[in-house]
Structure formats: C-alpha cells, structure tokens
MMTF fields as JSON, N, C-alpha, C and O atoms, coordinates in Angstrom:
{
  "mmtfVersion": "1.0.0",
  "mmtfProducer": "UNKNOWN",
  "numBonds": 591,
  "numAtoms": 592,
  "numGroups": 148,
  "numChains": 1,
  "numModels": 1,
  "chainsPerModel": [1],
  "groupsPerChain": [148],
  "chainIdList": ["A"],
  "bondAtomList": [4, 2, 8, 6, 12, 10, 16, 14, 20, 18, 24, 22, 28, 26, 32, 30, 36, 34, 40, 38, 44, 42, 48, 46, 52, 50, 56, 54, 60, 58, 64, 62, 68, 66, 72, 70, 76, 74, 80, 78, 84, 82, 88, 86, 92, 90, 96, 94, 100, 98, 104, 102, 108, 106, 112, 110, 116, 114, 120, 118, 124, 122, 128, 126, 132, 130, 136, 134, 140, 138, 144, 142, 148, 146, 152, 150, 156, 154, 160, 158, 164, 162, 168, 166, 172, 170, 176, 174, 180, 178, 184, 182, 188, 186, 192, 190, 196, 194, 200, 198, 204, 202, 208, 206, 212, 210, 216, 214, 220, 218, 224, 222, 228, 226, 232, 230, 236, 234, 240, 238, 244, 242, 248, 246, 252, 250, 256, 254, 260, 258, 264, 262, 268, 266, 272, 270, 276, 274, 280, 278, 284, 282, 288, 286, 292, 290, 296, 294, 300, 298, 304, 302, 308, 306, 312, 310, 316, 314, 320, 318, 324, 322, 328, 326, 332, 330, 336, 334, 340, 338, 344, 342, 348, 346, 352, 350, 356, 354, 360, 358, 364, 362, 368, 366, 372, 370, 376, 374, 380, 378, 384, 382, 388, 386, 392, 390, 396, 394, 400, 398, 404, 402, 408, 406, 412, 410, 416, 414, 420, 418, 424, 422, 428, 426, 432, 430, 436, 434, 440, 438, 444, 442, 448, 446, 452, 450, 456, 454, 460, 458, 464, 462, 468, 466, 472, 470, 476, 474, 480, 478, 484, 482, 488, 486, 492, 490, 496, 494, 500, 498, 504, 502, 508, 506, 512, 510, 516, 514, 520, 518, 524, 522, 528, 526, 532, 530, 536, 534, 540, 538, 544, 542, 548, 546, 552, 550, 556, 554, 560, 558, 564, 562, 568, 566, 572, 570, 576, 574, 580, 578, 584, 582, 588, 586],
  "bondOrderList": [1, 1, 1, 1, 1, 1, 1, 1, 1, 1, 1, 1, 1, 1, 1, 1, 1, 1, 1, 1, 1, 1, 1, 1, 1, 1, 1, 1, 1, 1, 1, 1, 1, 1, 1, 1, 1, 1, 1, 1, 1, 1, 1, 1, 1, 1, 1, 1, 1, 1, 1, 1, 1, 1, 1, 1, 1, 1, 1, 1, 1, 1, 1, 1, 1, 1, 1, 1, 1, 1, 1, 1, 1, 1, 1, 1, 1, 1, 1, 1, 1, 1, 1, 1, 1, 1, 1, 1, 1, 1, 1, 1, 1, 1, 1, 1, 1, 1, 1, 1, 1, 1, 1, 1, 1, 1, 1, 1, 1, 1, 1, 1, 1, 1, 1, 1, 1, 1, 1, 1, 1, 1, 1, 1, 1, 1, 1, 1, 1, 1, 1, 1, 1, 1, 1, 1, 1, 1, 1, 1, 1, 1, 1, 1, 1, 1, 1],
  "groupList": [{"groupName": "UNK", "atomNameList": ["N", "CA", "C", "O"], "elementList": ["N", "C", "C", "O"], "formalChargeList": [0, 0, 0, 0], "bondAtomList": [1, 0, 2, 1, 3, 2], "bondOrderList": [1, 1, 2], "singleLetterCode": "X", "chemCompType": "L-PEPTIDE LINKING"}],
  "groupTypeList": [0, 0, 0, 0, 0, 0, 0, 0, 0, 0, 0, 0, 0, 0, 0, 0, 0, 0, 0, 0, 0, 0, 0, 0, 0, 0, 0, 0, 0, 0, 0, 0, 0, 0, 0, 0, 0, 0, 0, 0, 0, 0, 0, 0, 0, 0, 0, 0, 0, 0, 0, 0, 0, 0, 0, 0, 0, 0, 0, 0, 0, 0, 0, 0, 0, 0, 0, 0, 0, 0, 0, 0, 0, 0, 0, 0, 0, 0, 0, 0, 0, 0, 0, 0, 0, 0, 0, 0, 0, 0, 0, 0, 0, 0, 0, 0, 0, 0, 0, 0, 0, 0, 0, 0, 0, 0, 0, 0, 0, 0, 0, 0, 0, 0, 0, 0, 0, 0, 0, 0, 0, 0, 0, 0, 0, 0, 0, 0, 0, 0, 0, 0, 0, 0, 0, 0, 0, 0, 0, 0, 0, 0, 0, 0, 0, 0, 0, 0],
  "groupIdList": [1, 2, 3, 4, 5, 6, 7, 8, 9, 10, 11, 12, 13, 14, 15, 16, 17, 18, 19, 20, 21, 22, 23, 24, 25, 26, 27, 28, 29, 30, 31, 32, 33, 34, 35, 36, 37, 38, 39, 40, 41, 42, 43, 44, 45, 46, 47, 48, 49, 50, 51, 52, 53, 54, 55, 56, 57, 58, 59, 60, 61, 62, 63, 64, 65, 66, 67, 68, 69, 70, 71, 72, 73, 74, 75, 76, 77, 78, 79, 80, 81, 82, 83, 84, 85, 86, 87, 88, 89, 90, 91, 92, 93, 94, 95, 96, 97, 98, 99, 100, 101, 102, 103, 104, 105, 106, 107, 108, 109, 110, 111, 112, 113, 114, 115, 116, 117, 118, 119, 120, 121, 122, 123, 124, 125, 126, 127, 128, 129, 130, 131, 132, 133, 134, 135, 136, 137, 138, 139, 140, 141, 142, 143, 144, 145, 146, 147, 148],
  "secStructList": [7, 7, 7, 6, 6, 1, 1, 7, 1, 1, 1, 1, 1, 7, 7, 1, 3, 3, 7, 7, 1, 6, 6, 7, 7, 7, 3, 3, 7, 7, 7, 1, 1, 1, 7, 7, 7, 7, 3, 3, 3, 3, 7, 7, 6, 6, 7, 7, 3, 3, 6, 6, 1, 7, 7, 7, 6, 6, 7, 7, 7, 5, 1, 7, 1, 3, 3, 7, 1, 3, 3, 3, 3, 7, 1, 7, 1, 6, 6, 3, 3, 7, 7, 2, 2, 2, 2, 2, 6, 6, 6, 7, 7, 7, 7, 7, 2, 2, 2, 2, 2, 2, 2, 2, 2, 2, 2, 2, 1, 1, 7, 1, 1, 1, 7, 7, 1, 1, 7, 3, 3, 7, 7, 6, 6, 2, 2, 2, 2, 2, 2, 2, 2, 2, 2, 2, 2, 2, 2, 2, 2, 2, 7, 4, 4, 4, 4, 7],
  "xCoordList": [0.841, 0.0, 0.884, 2.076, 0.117, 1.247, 0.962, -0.077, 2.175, 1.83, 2.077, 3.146, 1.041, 0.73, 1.062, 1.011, 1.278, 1.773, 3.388, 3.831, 4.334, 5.487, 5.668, 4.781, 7.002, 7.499, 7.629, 8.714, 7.014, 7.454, 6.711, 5.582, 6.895, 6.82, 5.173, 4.388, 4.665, 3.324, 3.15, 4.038, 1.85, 1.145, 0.494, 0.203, 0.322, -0.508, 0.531, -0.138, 1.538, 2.166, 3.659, 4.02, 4.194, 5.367, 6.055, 5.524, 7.536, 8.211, 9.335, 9.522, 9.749, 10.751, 11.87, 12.311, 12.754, 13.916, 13.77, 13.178, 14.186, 14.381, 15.505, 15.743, 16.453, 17.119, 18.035, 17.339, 19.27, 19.487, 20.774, 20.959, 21.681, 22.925, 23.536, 22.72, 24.449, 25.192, 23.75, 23.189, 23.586, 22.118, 20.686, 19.93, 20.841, 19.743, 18.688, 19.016, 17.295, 16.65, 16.331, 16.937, 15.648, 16.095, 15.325, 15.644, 14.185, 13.381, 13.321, 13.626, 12.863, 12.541, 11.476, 11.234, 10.273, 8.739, 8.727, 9.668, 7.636, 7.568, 6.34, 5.217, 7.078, 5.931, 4.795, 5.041, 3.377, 2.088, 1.387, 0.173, 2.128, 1.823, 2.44, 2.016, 4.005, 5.408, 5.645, 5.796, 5.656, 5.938, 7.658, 8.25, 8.205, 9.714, 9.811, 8.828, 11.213, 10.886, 11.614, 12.348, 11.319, 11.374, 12.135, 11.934, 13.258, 13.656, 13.57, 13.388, 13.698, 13.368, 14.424, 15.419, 14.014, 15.383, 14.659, 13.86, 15.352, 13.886, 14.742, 15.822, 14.644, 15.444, 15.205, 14.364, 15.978, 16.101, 15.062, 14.801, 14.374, 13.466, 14.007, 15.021, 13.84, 13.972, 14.6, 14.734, 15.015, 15.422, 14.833, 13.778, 15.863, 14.693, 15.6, 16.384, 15.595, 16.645, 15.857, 14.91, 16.702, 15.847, 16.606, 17.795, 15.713, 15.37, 16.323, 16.718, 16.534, 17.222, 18.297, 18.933, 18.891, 20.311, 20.651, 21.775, 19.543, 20.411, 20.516, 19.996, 21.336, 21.437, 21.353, 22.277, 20.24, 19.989, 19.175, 18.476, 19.363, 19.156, 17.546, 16.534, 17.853, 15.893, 15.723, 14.579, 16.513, 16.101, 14.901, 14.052, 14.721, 13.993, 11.962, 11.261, 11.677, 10.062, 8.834, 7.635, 9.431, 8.56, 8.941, 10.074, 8.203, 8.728, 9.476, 10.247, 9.016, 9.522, 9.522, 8.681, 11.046, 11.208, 11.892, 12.862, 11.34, 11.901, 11.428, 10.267, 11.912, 11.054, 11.911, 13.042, 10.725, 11.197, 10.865, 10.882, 10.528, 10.391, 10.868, 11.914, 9.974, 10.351, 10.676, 9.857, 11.561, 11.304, 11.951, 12.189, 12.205, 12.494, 12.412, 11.961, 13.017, 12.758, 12.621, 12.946, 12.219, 11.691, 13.132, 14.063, 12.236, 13.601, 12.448, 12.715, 11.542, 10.541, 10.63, 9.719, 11.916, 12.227, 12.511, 12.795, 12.513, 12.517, 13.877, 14.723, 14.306, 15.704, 16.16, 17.288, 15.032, 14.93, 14.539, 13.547, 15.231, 14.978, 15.061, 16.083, 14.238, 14.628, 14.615, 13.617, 15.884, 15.561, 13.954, 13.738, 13.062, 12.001, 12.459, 12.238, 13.125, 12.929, 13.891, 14.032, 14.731, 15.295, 14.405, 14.774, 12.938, 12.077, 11.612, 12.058, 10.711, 10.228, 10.975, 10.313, 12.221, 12.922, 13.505, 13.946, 13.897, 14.719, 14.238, 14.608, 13.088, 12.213, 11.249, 10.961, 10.909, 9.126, 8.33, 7.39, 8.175, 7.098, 6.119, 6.632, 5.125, 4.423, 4.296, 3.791, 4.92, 4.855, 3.279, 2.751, 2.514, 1.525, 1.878, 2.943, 0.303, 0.613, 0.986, 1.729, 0.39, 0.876, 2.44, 3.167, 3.015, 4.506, 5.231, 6.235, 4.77, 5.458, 5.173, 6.033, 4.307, 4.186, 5.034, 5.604, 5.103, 5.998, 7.323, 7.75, 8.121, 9.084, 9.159, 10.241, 8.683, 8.874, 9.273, 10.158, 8.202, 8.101, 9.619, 10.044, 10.306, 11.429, 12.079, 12.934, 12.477, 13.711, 13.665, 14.721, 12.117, 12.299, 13.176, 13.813, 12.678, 13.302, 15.039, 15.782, 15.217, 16.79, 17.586, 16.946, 18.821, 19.164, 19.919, 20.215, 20.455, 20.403, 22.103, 22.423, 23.051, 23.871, 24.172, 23.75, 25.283, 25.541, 24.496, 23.416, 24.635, 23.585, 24.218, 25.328, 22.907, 22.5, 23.022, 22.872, 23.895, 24.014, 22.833, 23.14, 21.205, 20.587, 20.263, 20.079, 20.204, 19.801, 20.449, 21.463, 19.805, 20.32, 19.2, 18.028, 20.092, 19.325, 19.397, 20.385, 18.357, 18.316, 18.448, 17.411, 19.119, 19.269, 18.431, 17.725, 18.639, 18.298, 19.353, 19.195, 20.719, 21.782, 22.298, 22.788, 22.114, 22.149, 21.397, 21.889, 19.539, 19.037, 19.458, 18.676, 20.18, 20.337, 21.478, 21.479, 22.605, 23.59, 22.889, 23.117, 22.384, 21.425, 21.094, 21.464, 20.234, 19.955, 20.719, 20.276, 21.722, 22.929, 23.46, 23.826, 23.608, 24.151, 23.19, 23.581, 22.303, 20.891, 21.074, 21.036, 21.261, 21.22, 22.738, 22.948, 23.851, 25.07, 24.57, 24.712, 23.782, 23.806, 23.104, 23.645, 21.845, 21.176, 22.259, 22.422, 23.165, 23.704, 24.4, 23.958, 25.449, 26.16, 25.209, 25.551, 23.716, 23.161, 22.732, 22.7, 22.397, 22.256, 23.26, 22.987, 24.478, 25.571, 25.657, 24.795, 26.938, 26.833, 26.334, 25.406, 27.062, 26.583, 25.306, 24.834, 24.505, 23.563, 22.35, 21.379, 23.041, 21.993, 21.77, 20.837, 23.447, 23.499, 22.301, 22.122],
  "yCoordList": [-1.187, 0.0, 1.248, 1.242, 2.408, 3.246, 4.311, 4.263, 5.299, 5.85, 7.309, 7.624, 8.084, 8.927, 10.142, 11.345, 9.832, 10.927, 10.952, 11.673, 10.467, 10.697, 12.346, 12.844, 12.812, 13.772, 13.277, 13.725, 12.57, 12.628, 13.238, 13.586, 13.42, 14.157, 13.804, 14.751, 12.375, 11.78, 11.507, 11.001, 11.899, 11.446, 10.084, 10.016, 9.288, 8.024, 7.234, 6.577, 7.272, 6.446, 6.627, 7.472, 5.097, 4.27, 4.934, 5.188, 5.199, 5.482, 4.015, 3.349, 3.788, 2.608, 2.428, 1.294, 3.792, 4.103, 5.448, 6.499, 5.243, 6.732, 5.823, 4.685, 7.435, 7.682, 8.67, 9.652, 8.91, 10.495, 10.038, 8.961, 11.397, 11.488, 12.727, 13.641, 13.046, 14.033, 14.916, 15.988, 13.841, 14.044, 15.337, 16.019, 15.197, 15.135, 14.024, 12.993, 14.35, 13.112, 12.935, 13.82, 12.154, 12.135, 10.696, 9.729, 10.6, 9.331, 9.358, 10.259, 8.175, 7.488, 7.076, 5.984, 7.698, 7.219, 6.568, 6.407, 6.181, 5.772, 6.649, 6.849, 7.17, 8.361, 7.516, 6.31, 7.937, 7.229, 7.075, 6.876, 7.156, 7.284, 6.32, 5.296, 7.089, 6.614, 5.188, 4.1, 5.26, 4.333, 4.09, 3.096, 5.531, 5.957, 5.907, 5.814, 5.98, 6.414, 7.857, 8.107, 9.14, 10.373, 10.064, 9.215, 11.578, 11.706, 13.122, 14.248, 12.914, 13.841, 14.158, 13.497, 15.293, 15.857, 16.993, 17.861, 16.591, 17.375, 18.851, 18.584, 20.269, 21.368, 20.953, 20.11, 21.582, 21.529, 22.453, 23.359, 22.43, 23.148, 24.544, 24.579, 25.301, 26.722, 27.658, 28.865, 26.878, 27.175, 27.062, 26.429, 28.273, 27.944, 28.417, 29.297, 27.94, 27.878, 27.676, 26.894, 29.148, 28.934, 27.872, 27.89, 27.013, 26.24, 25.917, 24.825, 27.142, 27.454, 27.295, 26.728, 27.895, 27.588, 26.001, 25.626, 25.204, 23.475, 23.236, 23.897, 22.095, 21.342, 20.068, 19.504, 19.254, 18.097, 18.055, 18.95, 16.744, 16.449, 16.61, 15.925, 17.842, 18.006, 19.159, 19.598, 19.904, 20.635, 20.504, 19.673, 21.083, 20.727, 20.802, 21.749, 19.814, 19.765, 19.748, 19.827, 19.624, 19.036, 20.672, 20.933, 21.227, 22.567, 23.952, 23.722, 25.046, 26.282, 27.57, 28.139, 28.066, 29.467, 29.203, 28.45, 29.889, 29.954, 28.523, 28.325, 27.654, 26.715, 25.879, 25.723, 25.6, 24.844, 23.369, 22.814, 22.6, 21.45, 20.296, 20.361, 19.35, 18.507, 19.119, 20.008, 18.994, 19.259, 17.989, 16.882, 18.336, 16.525, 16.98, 18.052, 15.773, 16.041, 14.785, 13.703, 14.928, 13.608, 13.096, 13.629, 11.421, 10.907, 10.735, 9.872, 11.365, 11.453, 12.318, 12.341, 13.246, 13.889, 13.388, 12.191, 14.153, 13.748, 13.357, 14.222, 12.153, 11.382, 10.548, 10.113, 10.465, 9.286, 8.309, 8.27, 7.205, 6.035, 5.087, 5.301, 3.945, 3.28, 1.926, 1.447, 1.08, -0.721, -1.281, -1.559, -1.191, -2.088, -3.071, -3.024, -4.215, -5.08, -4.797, -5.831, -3.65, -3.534, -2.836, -2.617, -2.302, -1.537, -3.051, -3.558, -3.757, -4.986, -6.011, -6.517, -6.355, -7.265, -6.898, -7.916, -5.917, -5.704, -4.748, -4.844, -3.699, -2.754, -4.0, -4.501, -4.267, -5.285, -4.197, -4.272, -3.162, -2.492, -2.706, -3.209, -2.458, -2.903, -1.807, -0.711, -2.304, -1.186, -1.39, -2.498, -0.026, -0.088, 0.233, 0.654, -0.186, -0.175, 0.902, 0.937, 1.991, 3.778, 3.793, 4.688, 2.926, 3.05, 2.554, 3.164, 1.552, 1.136, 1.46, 1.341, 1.789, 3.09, 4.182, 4.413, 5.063, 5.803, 5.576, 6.336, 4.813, 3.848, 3.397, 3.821, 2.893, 2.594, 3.809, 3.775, 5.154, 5.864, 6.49, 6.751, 6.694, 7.352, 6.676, 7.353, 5.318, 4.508, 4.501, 4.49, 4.508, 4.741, 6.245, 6.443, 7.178, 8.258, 8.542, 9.45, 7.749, 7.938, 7.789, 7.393, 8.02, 7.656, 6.642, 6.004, 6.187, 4.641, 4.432, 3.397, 5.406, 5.338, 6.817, 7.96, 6.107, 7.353, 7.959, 7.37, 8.619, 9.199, 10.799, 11.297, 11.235, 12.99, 13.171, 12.282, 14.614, 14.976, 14.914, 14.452, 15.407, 15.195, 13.934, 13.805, 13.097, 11.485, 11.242, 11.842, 10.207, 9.253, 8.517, 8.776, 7.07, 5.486, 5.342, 4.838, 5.786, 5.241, 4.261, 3.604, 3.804, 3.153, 3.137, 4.001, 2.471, 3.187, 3.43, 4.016, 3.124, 2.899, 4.766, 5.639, 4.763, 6.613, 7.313, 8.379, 7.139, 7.609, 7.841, 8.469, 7.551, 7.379, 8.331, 9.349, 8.041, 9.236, 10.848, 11.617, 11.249, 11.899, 12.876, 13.997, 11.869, 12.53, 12.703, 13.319, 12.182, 12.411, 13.496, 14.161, 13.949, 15.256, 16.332, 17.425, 16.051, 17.185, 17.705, 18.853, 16.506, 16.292, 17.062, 17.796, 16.943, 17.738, 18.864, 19.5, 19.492, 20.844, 21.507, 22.297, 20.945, 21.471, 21.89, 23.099, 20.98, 20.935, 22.397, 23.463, 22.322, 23.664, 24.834, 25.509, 24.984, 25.554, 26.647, 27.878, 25.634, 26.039, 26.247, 26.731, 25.784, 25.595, 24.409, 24.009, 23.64, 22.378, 22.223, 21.446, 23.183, 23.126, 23.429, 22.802, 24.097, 24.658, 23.181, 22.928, 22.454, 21.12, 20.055, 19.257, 20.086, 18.906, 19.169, 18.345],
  "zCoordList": [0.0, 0.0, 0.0, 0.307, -0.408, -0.878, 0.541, 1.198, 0.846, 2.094, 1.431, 0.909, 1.514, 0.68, 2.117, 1.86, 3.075, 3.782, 3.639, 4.533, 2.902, 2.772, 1.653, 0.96, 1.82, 1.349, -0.257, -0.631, -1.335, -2.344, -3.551, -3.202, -4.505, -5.861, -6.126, -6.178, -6.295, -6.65, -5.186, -4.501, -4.685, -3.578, -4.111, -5.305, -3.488, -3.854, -5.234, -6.032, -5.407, -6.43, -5.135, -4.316, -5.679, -4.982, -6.215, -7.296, -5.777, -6.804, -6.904, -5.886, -7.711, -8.435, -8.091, -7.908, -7.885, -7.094, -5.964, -6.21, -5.206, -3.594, -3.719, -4.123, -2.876, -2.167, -1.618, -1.359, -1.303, -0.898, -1.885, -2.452, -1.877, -2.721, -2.257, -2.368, -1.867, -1.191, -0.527, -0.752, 0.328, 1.125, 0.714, 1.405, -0.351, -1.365, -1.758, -2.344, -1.356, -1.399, -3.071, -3.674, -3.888, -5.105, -5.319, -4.626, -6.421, -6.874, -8.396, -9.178, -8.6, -9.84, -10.141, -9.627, -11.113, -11.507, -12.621, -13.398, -12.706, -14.302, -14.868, -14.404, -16.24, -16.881, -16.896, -16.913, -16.894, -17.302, -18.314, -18.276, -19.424, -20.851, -21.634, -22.169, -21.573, -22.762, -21.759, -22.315, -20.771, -19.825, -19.554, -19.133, -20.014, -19.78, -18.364, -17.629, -17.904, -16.248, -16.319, -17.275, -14.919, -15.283, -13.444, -12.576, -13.597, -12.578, -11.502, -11.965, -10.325, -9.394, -8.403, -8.107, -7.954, -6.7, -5.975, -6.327, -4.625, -3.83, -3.696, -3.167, -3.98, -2.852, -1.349, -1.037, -0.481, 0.769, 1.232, 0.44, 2.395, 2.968, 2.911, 3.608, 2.56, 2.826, 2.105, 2.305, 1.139, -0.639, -1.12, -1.141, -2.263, -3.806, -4.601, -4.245, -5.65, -6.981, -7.994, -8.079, -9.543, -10.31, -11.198, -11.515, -11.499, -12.228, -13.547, -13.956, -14.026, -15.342, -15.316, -16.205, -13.991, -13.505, -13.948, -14.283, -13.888, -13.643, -15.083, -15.982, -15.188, -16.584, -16.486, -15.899, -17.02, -17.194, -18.293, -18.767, -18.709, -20.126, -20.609, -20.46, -21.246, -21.875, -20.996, -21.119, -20.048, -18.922, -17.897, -18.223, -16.89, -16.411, -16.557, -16.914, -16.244, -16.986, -15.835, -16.101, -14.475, -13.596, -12.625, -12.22, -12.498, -11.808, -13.079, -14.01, -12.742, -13.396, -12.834, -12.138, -13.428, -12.481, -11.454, -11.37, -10.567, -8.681, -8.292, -8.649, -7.767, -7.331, -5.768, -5.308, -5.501, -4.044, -4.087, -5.185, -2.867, -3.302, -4.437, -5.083, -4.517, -5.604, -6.901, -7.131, -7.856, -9.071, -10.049, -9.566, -11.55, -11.84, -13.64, -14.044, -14.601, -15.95, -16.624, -16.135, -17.554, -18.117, -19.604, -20.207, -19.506, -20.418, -21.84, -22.676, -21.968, -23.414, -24.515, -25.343, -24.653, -25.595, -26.642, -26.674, -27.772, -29.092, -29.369, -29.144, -29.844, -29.745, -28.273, -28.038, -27.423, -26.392, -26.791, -27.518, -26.415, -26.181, -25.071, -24.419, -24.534, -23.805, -24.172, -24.712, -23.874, -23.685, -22.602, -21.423, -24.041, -23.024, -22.588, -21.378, -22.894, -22.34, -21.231, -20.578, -20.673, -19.481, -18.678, -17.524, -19.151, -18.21, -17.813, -16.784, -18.65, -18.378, -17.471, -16.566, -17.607, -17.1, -16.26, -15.726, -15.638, -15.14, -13.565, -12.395, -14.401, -13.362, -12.982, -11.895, -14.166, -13.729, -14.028, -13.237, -14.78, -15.254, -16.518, -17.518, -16.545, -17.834, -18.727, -18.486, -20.017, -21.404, -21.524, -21.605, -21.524, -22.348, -23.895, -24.346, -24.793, -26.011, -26.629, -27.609, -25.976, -26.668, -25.95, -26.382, -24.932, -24.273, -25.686, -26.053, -26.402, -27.042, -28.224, -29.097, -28.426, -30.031, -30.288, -31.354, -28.906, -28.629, -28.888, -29.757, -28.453, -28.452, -29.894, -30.299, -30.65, -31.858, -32.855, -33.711, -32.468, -32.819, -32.929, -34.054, -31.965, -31.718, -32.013, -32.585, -32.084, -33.103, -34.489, -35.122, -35.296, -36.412, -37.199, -38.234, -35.823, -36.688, -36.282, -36.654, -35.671, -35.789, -37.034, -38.008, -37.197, -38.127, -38.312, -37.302, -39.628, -39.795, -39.336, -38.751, -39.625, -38.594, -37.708, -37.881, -36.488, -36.124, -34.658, -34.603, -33.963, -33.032, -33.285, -33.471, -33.179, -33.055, -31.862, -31.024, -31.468, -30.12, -29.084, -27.985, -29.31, -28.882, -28.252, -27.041, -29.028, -28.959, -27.845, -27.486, -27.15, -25.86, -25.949, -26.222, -25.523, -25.239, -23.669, -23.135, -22.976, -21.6, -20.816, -20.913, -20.112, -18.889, -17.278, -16.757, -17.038, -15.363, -14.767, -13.696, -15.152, -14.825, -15.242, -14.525, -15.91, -16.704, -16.285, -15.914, -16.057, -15.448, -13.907, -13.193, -13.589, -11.892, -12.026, -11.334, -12.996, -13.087, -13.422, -12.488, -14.145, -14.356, -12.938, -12.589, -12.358, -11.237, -9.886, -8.916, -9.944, -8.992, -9.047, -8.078, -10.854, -11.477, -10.906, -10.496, -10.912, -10.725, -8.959, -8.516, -8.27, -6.584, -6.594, -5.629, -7.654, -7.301, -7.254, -6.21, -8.45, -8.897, -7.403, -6.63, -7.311, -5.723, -5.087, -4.919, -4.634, -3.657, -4.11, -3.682, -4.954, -5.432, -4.775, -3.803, -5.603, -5.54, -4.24, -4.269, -3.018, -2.113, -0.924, 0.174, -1.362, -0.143, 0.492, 1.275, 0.121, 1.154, 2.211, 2.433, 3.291, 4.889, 4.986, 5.934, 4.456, 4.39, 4.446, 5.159, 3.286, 3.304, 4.003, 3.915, 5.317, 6.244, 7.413, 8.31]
}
C-alpha cells in the first residue's frame, strides 16, 4: 500500500527508485503514458533555486522558475529512447501499447547510422547518473553546509 503521507513528488504512487545522494533526497517514476521512467530531486526546505540555472538532459520539466520542493525532468524527448525489455525485465514495469508506439516511434526516426548529439538510449543505470548530477547541482546551488 502506498503511504501517501510521505514527502514525495506523486502522492498516492510508490516510486521505483528513492534515495538520498550528497544528502539530497532524489526518486525514480515511471511516466504514465510513454511508460519511460522520469527523474526527481527534492530542494532543501527553505530554498529555492531557479530552475534554469540546472542542466539536465531536456532541462527541467517538472517545476519552473523559482522553485522549491520537488522538481524533476523527463527521459521522453525527441531522440529518447529506452531498452524495453530492461524496463520490463529488469524494473518489472508494464509497457503499455501507446509506451510502445511511442518507443517505436522514436527509433524509427533515428538515423540509420551514427547518433545525433541530442539522442540518448536510456538506462536506469544513466538515469540514476542523471539525477545524482541534478542532486550535485542542488547541492552547489544552495551551499553544502547549508543542506546537512
């Protein structure tokens, strides 16, 4: 059962991966559509950082501007991809059929060799780097000591 009084991003949804990172708390969902998974990083209570400042891939999508709390960006941009069968096998999540339309969608238009700077093939393993990068930038952001 999901405990919807915790501090995270979706009330009433379990996220896939939590945990902290240079004590930054920091999760992993799965989008409800593409059936990508999207990542998150909480600010520290009593900060706020804009947004624009960070760099992660696609920039940020979940929060804009000044923002406090959770914020987070997604891996569904145009030249994403993910290994279903590492969401399937590996998460245990279920591709729906528009997850995998999507998904088709975005491998056909790659090109036949070569990857676009844009382009990236996701991991969870990348995704997790990703958001470590994001949990660094906070941290920069607000002052180390500031976050212990």
């Amino acid at each position: 059962m999901t405990d919807s009084s915790r501090d995270v991003p979706f009330k009433g949804r379990d996220p896939l991966y939590q945990g902290t990172h240079d004590d930054i708390w920091w999760a992993i969902y799965q989008a409800p559509i593409s059936g990508v998974l999207n990542g998150y990083a909480r600010i520290p209570d009593g900060h706020t950082i804009d947004v624009d400042d960070l760099e992660v891939h696609g920039g940020i999508t979940y929060g804009s501007g000044d923002c406090t709390g959770w914020i987070g960006f997604d891996t569904a941009h145009t030249g994403d991809l993910w290994n279903l069968d590492e969401l399937r096998n590996r998460v245990g999540i279920h591709i729906t059929p528009s997850g995998q339309a999507w998904n088709d969608q975005e491998r056909s238009l790659r090109p036949r060799v070569g990857q676009r700077p844009w382009e990236r093939t996701w991991t969870v393993d990348a995704l997790k780097a990703e958001v470590f990068l994001l949990c660094d930038q906070i941290v920069t952001a607000v002052g180390r000591a500031e976050v212990q």
